[in-house]
Amino acid sequence: METSEIRRRFLQYFEDRGHTVVPSAPLPSPDPNLLFNVAGMAQFVPYFVGQQTPPYPRATSVQKCVRTLDIDEVGKTTRHGTFFQMNGNFSFGDYFKEKAIEYAWELVTKPQNEGGYGFDESVLYASVYYEDDEAIDLWKRVAGLPDDRIVRLGMKDNFWSMGIPGPCGPCSEILIDRGPEFGADRDWEAGDRYLEFWNLVFMQNIRGEGGGKEGYPILGELPKKNIDTGLGLERVAYLLQGVDNMYEIDEIYPVIEKASELTGRKYGSEHDDDVRFRVVADHVRSALMLIGDGVTPGNEQGGYVLRRLLRRAIRSMRLLGYEDPSLVELLPVSLEQMKKSYPELVTDFGRISQVAYAEEEAFRRTLTAGTTIFDVAVRDTKASGAHQLEGAKAFQLHDTYGFPIDLTVEMAAEQGLNVDTEGFKSLMKEQRERAKADARAKKAGHADTSGYRELREKGVTEFTGYQELATDSQVRGLLRDGAVAPFAEQGETVEVVLEKTPFYAESGGQIADEGLIVGDGLKLNVLDVQRPVKGLIVHRVEILEGVLRPGTDVHAEVDHDWRISACQAHSGTHVVHAALRQVLGPNALQSGSYNKPGYLRLDFAWSSALDPATRSEIEEVANLAVRKDLPVSAQYMTLPEARDWGALALFGETYDEQVRVVEIGGPWSRELCGGTHVKHSSQVGALTVTGESSVGAGVRRIEAFVGMEALHYLGKERALVRLLSENLKTRPEELPAKVADLAERLRAAEKELERVRAAQVLQAAAELANSPKDVFGVQYVGHRAPDGVNGGDLRKLALDVRGRMGNDKPVVVAMLSVNDGKPGVVVALNDTAREWRLKAGDLVRIAAEKLGGRGGGKDDVAQGGGTDPAGADDALSAVEHAIGHQVTG
């Protein structure tokens, strides 16, 4: 039975039994503690914990999931995978244990020709929480299982919770006995013979504080008991398809077959190759699904995971002997299998493939440059007798060549080396501390949402900002540090919830409104507006006057100029997006945006930089749309209706069943959007594109100003052109040629200066070679060159002096200069000095330590540097002392 058919039967079975079929939530998780959804119940958590009222009493879904903790284990075992699908049926206070067991047993054992999975009842077992006698009785009565096929397990194995105080309950699993070839009889721990493939969670209790999977107190029962089940789709697939593991099911194995065809290696013949084949198949499928949900390769969070998956797949193909680009061969194979369950992948494959292929191209360049550096580092490490690659070298590979630390560790292990990961982490920490703090850190909010939930229980905040900028309202409540407070006074900054508000809460790329909330003796400056809990709008305010209390009547008013400019920017974003698609084609889809009054930026799928002519064309198309005074309208409809209508959705966003579609000029621009907009496109005003750049493989960013900000920007450019024209005494239209001529003349002058300076430095070589210092028989030249001599010229000088001194006696030449405030040092030895067992690399490291840095190189010539110019004289003296110590020692 194909995986897509297993999926279809599951959803059909539960839909026929009154369950609402809910589409999978996107892979990126809205939970700040998670990168991706890892369980089928993820999107239903607000219903289980009481944050929201479920819109249906029972539901079913097939949730896309990505597990990131086991990436290193993928391929090494046959049980670890990255992307997987979790079939689930859920009840929110409707049915409970008996129905859950009845549904599961019927679907699992029902003959295939009657719509079930047709498992042989004689090899099925049930595990239960050891104290759950009710579940045991139900398995006997509903499924007819005898005592010897019901297994009692402890809290660690068969009791579920979210790991924090809240809902919890006993579990019951359906297991299948795969036979003695997979393990010993009644061995429940191994997990290979008695394979669990469906877990039924009976959410009936409330737990208290405590860590781990057991040992926390059970405080009582939930007022409404819920059902949360999860059937592993891939596990059922390999059980029904008669293969041994998930890598050999129909959705994954064709990629292995294609990889085998490309590499000429046979799957199943050699363990290391099999691991690589499985890595390729799993990671290609995972990348397909992640990019499909809007994730793009990057150096942070989910983007880093995707980049790592793609690079592991690419490198595994190279280790299998395939040097050409591989994703262009493999990704379409994965698409062919996954489109049966996810047809949207077909329509979006242009964008998906563009992102993936661009990342492979970038990584191939990285491999070429970085592998050379890595090989040198491995050779030097082994030559020194060490067994650990320096953390600094791993950091260089990461920071300069884009090598993920995981790849460096992996490659080092293949060479029999460890990596100083602690040293690497320390350098990464230093880099992060130097980097600019995340501008959005203030949006992180409070981990504890109980205060918000308490206010949300009093009702939904009505948003009036689409129709008006000022609203009479009442304070529903206020929070201080995330906790509900009875009052707040002048000078405090707190959070306020109103009955209704015209203030737009930050979302969809649009920042929050600014303005004032006033009342009798009360004045609040609105600093920020967020939606920490669905249905609740929270204002962060500074109390300028008075005392704030719940129940106070207030007048809330958005800053008029702020909102007008914000509307111009948001509508301008839609206009630029439509212009991009008109000029570049339908694959130039938005993958993220940000807009504030007068400014917008839009990230879109595209693999190459836009030339000036293309940028100008996009700007012209956008401004023509503005000039046409196109009508801007918004209407509500169901999500399927919006998709049928051609409305574009932002990748990775989760939408309600009812969505708002904003239309500009009819079908020219239709997007799902909750933001505020102008009434006609002409109100966007002037629109000028100010920049276009890369923000990751296959993703570009375009920036623009609109309205008065655009006019101000153009005014500044006009003033700059006028100033340059006056200074260069030329007409504006002749400026490009004039500046190009000046730049060329400047380059020629710099080259001549470089030549003269190098000649002056090298002129000193003869004098230095004729006046060495004798250090216990070694002819030593230690010289501080004039400041400003670069490393290349310093090296030339050292080699020239060494060459003039011949090989009759041992010669050590140490040259040092300070360039741009940073000291550099070069040490060169002749053959005779090396016969005396002197090494340039050892000597340069001694010098570099005095300079507050490090160095290294070969035995005959080595180079280093530091950050402390004050140590220059000490560095040359240290080399001299080291020579004497080594010669006399």
PDB file of N, CA, C and O in Angstrom, residues 553-585:
ATOM      1  N   ASP A 553     -12.547  54.245  31.629  1.00  0.00           N
ATOM      2  CA  ASP A 553     -12.951  54.622  30.267  1.00  0.00           C
ATOM      3  C   ASP A 553     -11.833  55.436  29.637  1.00  0.00           C
ATOM      4  O   ASP A 553     -11.266  56.352  30.264  1.00  0.00           O
ATOM      5  N   VAL A 554     -11.510  55.117  28.392  1.00  0.00           N
ATOM      6  CA  VAL A 554     -10.397  55.788  27.713  1.00  0.00           C
ATOM      7  C   VAL A 554     -10.770  56.085  26.267  1.00  0.00           C
ATOM      8  O   VAL A 554     -11.732  55.527  25.712  1.00  0.00           O
ATOM      9  N   HIS A 555      -9.979  56.963  25.680  1.00  0.00           N
ATOM     10  CA  HIS A 555     -10.089  57.275  24.244  1.00  0.00           C
ATOM     11  C   HIS A 555      -8.744  56.892  23.619  1.00  0.00           C
ATOM     12  O   HIS A 555      -7.704  57.471  23.957  1.00  0.00           O
ATOM     13  N   ALA A 556      -8.750  55.922  22.704  1.00  0.00           N
ATOM     14  CA  ALA A 556      -7.523  55.430  22.064  1.00  0.00           C
ATOM     15  C   ALA A 556      -7.426  56.016  20.663  1.00  0.00           C
ATOM     16  O   ALA A 556      -8.359  55.871  19.868  1.00  0.00           O
ATOM     17  N   GLU A 557      -6.293  56.663  20.358  1.00  0.00           N
ATOM     18  CA  GLU A 557      -6.162  57.319  19.063  1.00  0.00           C
ATOM     19  C   GLU A 557      -4.777  57.064  18.470  1.00  0.00           C
ATOM     20  O   GLU A 557      -3.746  57.351  19.085  1.00  0.00           O
ATOM     21  N   VAL A 558      -4.781  56.527  17.247  1.00  0.00           N
ATOM     22  CA  VAL A 558      -3.544  56.247  16.520  1.00  0.00           C
ATOM     23  C   VAL A 558      -3.003  57.546  15.939  1.00  0.00           C
ATOM     24  O   VAL A 558      -3.761  58.403  15.483  1.00  0.00           O
ATOM     25  N   ASP A 559      -1.669  57.672  15.945  1.00  0.00           N
ATOM     26  CA  ASP A 559      -1.027  58.817  15.293  1.00  0.00           C
ATOM     27  C   ASP A 559      -1.385  58.800  13.811  1.00  0.00           C
ATOM     28  O   ASP A 559      -1.040  57.860  13.091  1.00  0.00           O
ATOM     29  N   HIS A 560      -2.073  59.836  13.357  1.00  0.00           N
ATOM     30  CA  HIS A 560      -2.627  59.873  12.002  1.00  0.00           C
ATOM     31  C   HIS A 560      -1.531  59.787  10.942  1.00  0.00           C
ATOM     32  O   HIS A 560      -1.621  59.003   9.981  1.00  0.00           O
ATOM     33  N   ASP A 561      -0.493  60.602  11.069  1.00  0.00           N
ATOM     34  CA  ASP A 561       0.587  60.599  10.073  1.00  0.00           C
ATOM     35  C   ASP A 561       1.297  59.251  10.049  1.00  0.00           C
ATOM     36  O   ASP A 561       1.702  58.757   8.988  1.00  0.00           O
ATOM     37  N   TRP A 562       1.476  58.668  11.243  1.00  0.00           N
ATOM     38  CA  TRP A 562       2.124  57.354  11.338  1.00  0.00           C
ATOM     39  C   TRP A 562       1.333  56.309  10.546  1.00  0.00           C
ATOM     40  O   TRP A 562       1.915  55.565   9.744  1.00  0.00           O
ATOM     41  N   ARG A 563       0.028  56.259  10.757  1.00  0.00           N
ATOM     42  CA  ARG A 563      -0.785  55.253  10.079  1.00  0.00           C
ATOM     43  C   ARG A 563      -0.793  55.468   8.570  1.00  0.00           C
ATOM     44  O   ARG A 563      -0.709  54.502   7.796  1.00  0.00           O
ATOM     45  N   ILE A 564      -0.912  56.722   8.119  1.00  0.00           N
ATOM     46  CA  ILE A 564      -0.909  56.981   6.673  1.00  0.00           C
ATOM     47  C   ILE A 564       0.371  56.447   6.051  1.00  0.00           C
ATOM     48  O   ILE A 564       0.353  55.748   5.027  1.00  0.00           O
ATOM     49  N   SER A 565       1.512  56.757   6.663  1.00  0.00           N
ATOM     50  CA  SER A 565       2.801  56.297   6.130  1.00  0.00           C
ATOM     51  C   SER A 565       2.931  54.781   6.198  1.00  0.00           C
ATOM     52  O   SER A 565       3.516  54.151   5.313  1.00  0.00           O
ATOM     53  N   ALA A 566       2.375  54.181   7.278  1.00  0.00           N
ATOM     54  CA  ALA A 566       2.421  52.720   7.403  1.00  0.00           C
ATOM     55  C   ALA A 566       1.590  52.062   6.308  1.00  0.00           C
ATOM     56  O   ALA A 566       1.993  51.047   5.718  1.00  0.00           O
ATOM     57  N   CYS A 567       0.406  52.627   6.020  1.00  0.00           N
ATOM     58  CA  CYS A 567      -0.440  52.096   4.943  1.00  0.00           C
ATOM     59  C   CYS A 567       0.275  52.214   3.593  1.00  0.00           C
ATOM     60  O   CYS A 567       0.211  51.301   2.761  1.00  0.00           O
ATOM     61  N   GLN A 568       0.925  53.348   3.369  1.00  0.00           N
ATOM     62  CA  GLN A 568       1.662  53.530   2.118  1.00  0.00           C
ATOM     63  C   GLN A 568       2.731  52.452   1.969  1.00  0.00           C
ATOM     64  O   GLN A 568       2.899  51.873   0.892  1.00  0.00           O
ATOM     65  N   ALA A 569       3.449  52.174   3.053  1.00  0.00           N
ATOM     66  CA  ALA A 569       4.529  51.185   2.996  1.00  0.00           C
ATOM     67  C   ALA A 569       3.984  49.780   2.766  1.00  0.00           C
ATOM     68  O   ALA A 569       4.542  49.007   1.973  1.00  0.00           O
ATOM     69  N   HIS A 570       2.878  49.418   3.458  1.00  0.00           N
ATOM     70  CA  HIS A 570       2.366  48.059   3.312  1.00  0.00           C
ATOM     71  C   HIS A 570       1.765  47.844   1.919  1.00  0.00           C
ATOM     72  O   HIS A 570       2.013  46.826   1.269  1.00  0.00           O
ATOM     73  N   SER A 571       0.995  48.804   1.439  1.00  0.00           N
ATOM     74  CA  SER A 571       0.464  48.679   0.081  1.00  0.00           C
ATOM     75  C   SER A 571       1.597  48.705  -0.934  1.00  0.00           C
ATOM     76  O   SER A 571       1.561  47.995  -1.942  1.00  0.00           O
ATOM     77  N   GLY A 572       2.619  49.521  -0.648  1.00  0.00           N
ATOM     78  CA  GLY A 572       3.787  49.550  -1.521  1.00  0.00           C
ATOM     79  C   GLY A 572       4.486  48.202  -1.589  1.00  0.00           C
ATOM     80  O   GLY A 572       4.997  47.806  -2.643  1.00  0.00           O
ATOM     81  N   THR A 573       4.502  47.480  -0.480  1.00  0.00           N
ATOM     82  CA  THR A 573       5.096  46.136  -0.472  1.00  0.00           C
ATOM     83  C   THR A 573       4.347  45.210  -1.422  1.00  0.00           C
ATOM     84  O   THR A 573       4.956  44.456  -2.193  1.00  0.00           O
ATOM     85  N   HIS A 574       3.021  45.255  -1.401  1.00  0.00           N
ATOM     86  CA  HIS A 574       2.218  44.435  -2.307  1.00  0.00           C
ATOM     87  C   HIS A 574       2.468  44.844  -3.767  1.00  0.00           C
ATOM     88  O   HIS A 574       2.534  43.989  -4.653  1.00  0.00           O
ATOM     89  N   VAL A 575       2.588  46.139  -4.001  1.00  0.00           N
ATOM     90  CA  VAL A 575       2.831  46.629  -5.360  1.00  0.00           C
ATOM     91  C   VAL A 575       4.188  46.140  -5.865  1.00  0.00           C
ATOM     92  O   VAL A 575       4.313  45.666  -7.004  1.00  0.00           O
ATOM     93  N   VAL A 576       5.226  46.242  -5.031  1.00  0.00           N
ATOM     94  CA  VAL A 576       6.557  45.786  -5.436  1.00  0.00           C
ATOM     95  C   VAL A 576       6.555  44.278  -5.672  1.00  0.00           C
ATOM     96  O   VAL A 576       7.174  43.784  -6.629  1.00  0.00           O
ATOM     97  N   HIS A 577       5.838  43.530  -4.818  1.00  0.00           N
ATOM     98  CA  HIS A 577       5.758  42.074  -5.001  1.00  0.00           C
ATOM     99  C   HIS A 577       5.125  41.729  -6.353  1.00  0.00           C
ATOM    100  O   HIS A 577       5.628  40.882  -7.105  1.00  0.00           O
ATOM    101  N   ALA A 578       4.029  42.400  -6.678  1.00  0.00           N
ATOM    102  CA  ALA A 578       3.373  42.159  -7.972  1.00  0.00           C
ATOM    103  C   ALA A 578       4.281  42.574  -9.126  1.00  0.00           C
ATOM    104  O   ALA A 578       4.327  41.896 -10.166  1.00  0.00           O
ATOM    105  N   ALA A 579       5.011  43.676  -8.969  1.00  0.00           N
ATOM    106  CA  ALA A 579       5.935  44.125 -10.018  1.00  0.00           C
ATOM    107  C   ALA A 579       7.055  43.111 -10.212  1.00  0.00           C
ATOM    108  O   ALA A 579       7.460  42.827 -11.350  1.00  0.00           O
ATOM    109  N   LEU A 580       7.580  42.563  -9.125  1.00  0.00           N
ATOM    110  CA  LEU A 580       8.615  41.524  -9.212  1.00  0.00           C
ATOM    111  C   LEU A 580       8.124  40.334 -10.017  1.00  0.00           C
ATOM    112  O   LEU A 580       8.820  39.820 -10.901  1.00  0.00           O
ATOM    113  N   ARG A 581       6.914  39.881  -9.708  1.00  0.00           N
ATOM    114  CA  ARG A 581       6.371  38.715 -10.409  1.00  0.00           C
ATOM    115  C   ARG A 581       6.100  39.036 -11.875  1.00  0.00           C
ATOM    116  O   ARG A 581       6.254  38.169 -12.743  1.00  0.00           O
ATOM    117  N   GLN A 582       5.694  40.272 -12.161  1.00  0.00           N
ATOM    118  CA  GLN A 582       5.455  40.650 -13.556  1.00  0.00           C
ATOM    119  C   GLN A 582       6.759  40.681 -14.352  1.00  0.00           C
ATOM    120  O   GLN A 582       6.813  40.220 -15.495  1.00  0.00           O
ATOM    121  N   VAL A 583       7.826  41.188 -13.754  1.00  0.00           N
ATOM    122  CA  VAL A 583       9.104  41.337 -14.463  1.00  0.00           C
ATOM    123  C   VAL A 583       9.900  40.032 -14.474  1.00  0.00           C
ATOM    124  O   VAL A 583      10.448  39.631 -15.509  1.00  0.00           O
ATOM    125  N   LEU A 584       9.975  39.346 -13.322  1.00  0.00           N
ATOM    126  CA  LEU A 584      10.835  38.166 -13.200  1.00  0.00           C
ATOM    127  C   LEU A 584      10.106  36.857 -13.453  1.00  0.00           C
ATOM    128  O   LEU A 584      10.733  35.845 -13.758  1.00  0.00           O
ATOM    129  N   GLY A 585       8.782  36.846 -13.277  1.00  0.00           N
ATOM    130  CA  GLY A 585       8.028  35.612 -13.454  1.00  0.00           C
ATOM    131  C   GLY A 585       7.431  35.130 -12.147  1.00  0.00           C
ATOM    132  O   GLY A 585       7.750  35.636 -11.062  1.00  0.00           O
TER     133      GLY A 585
END
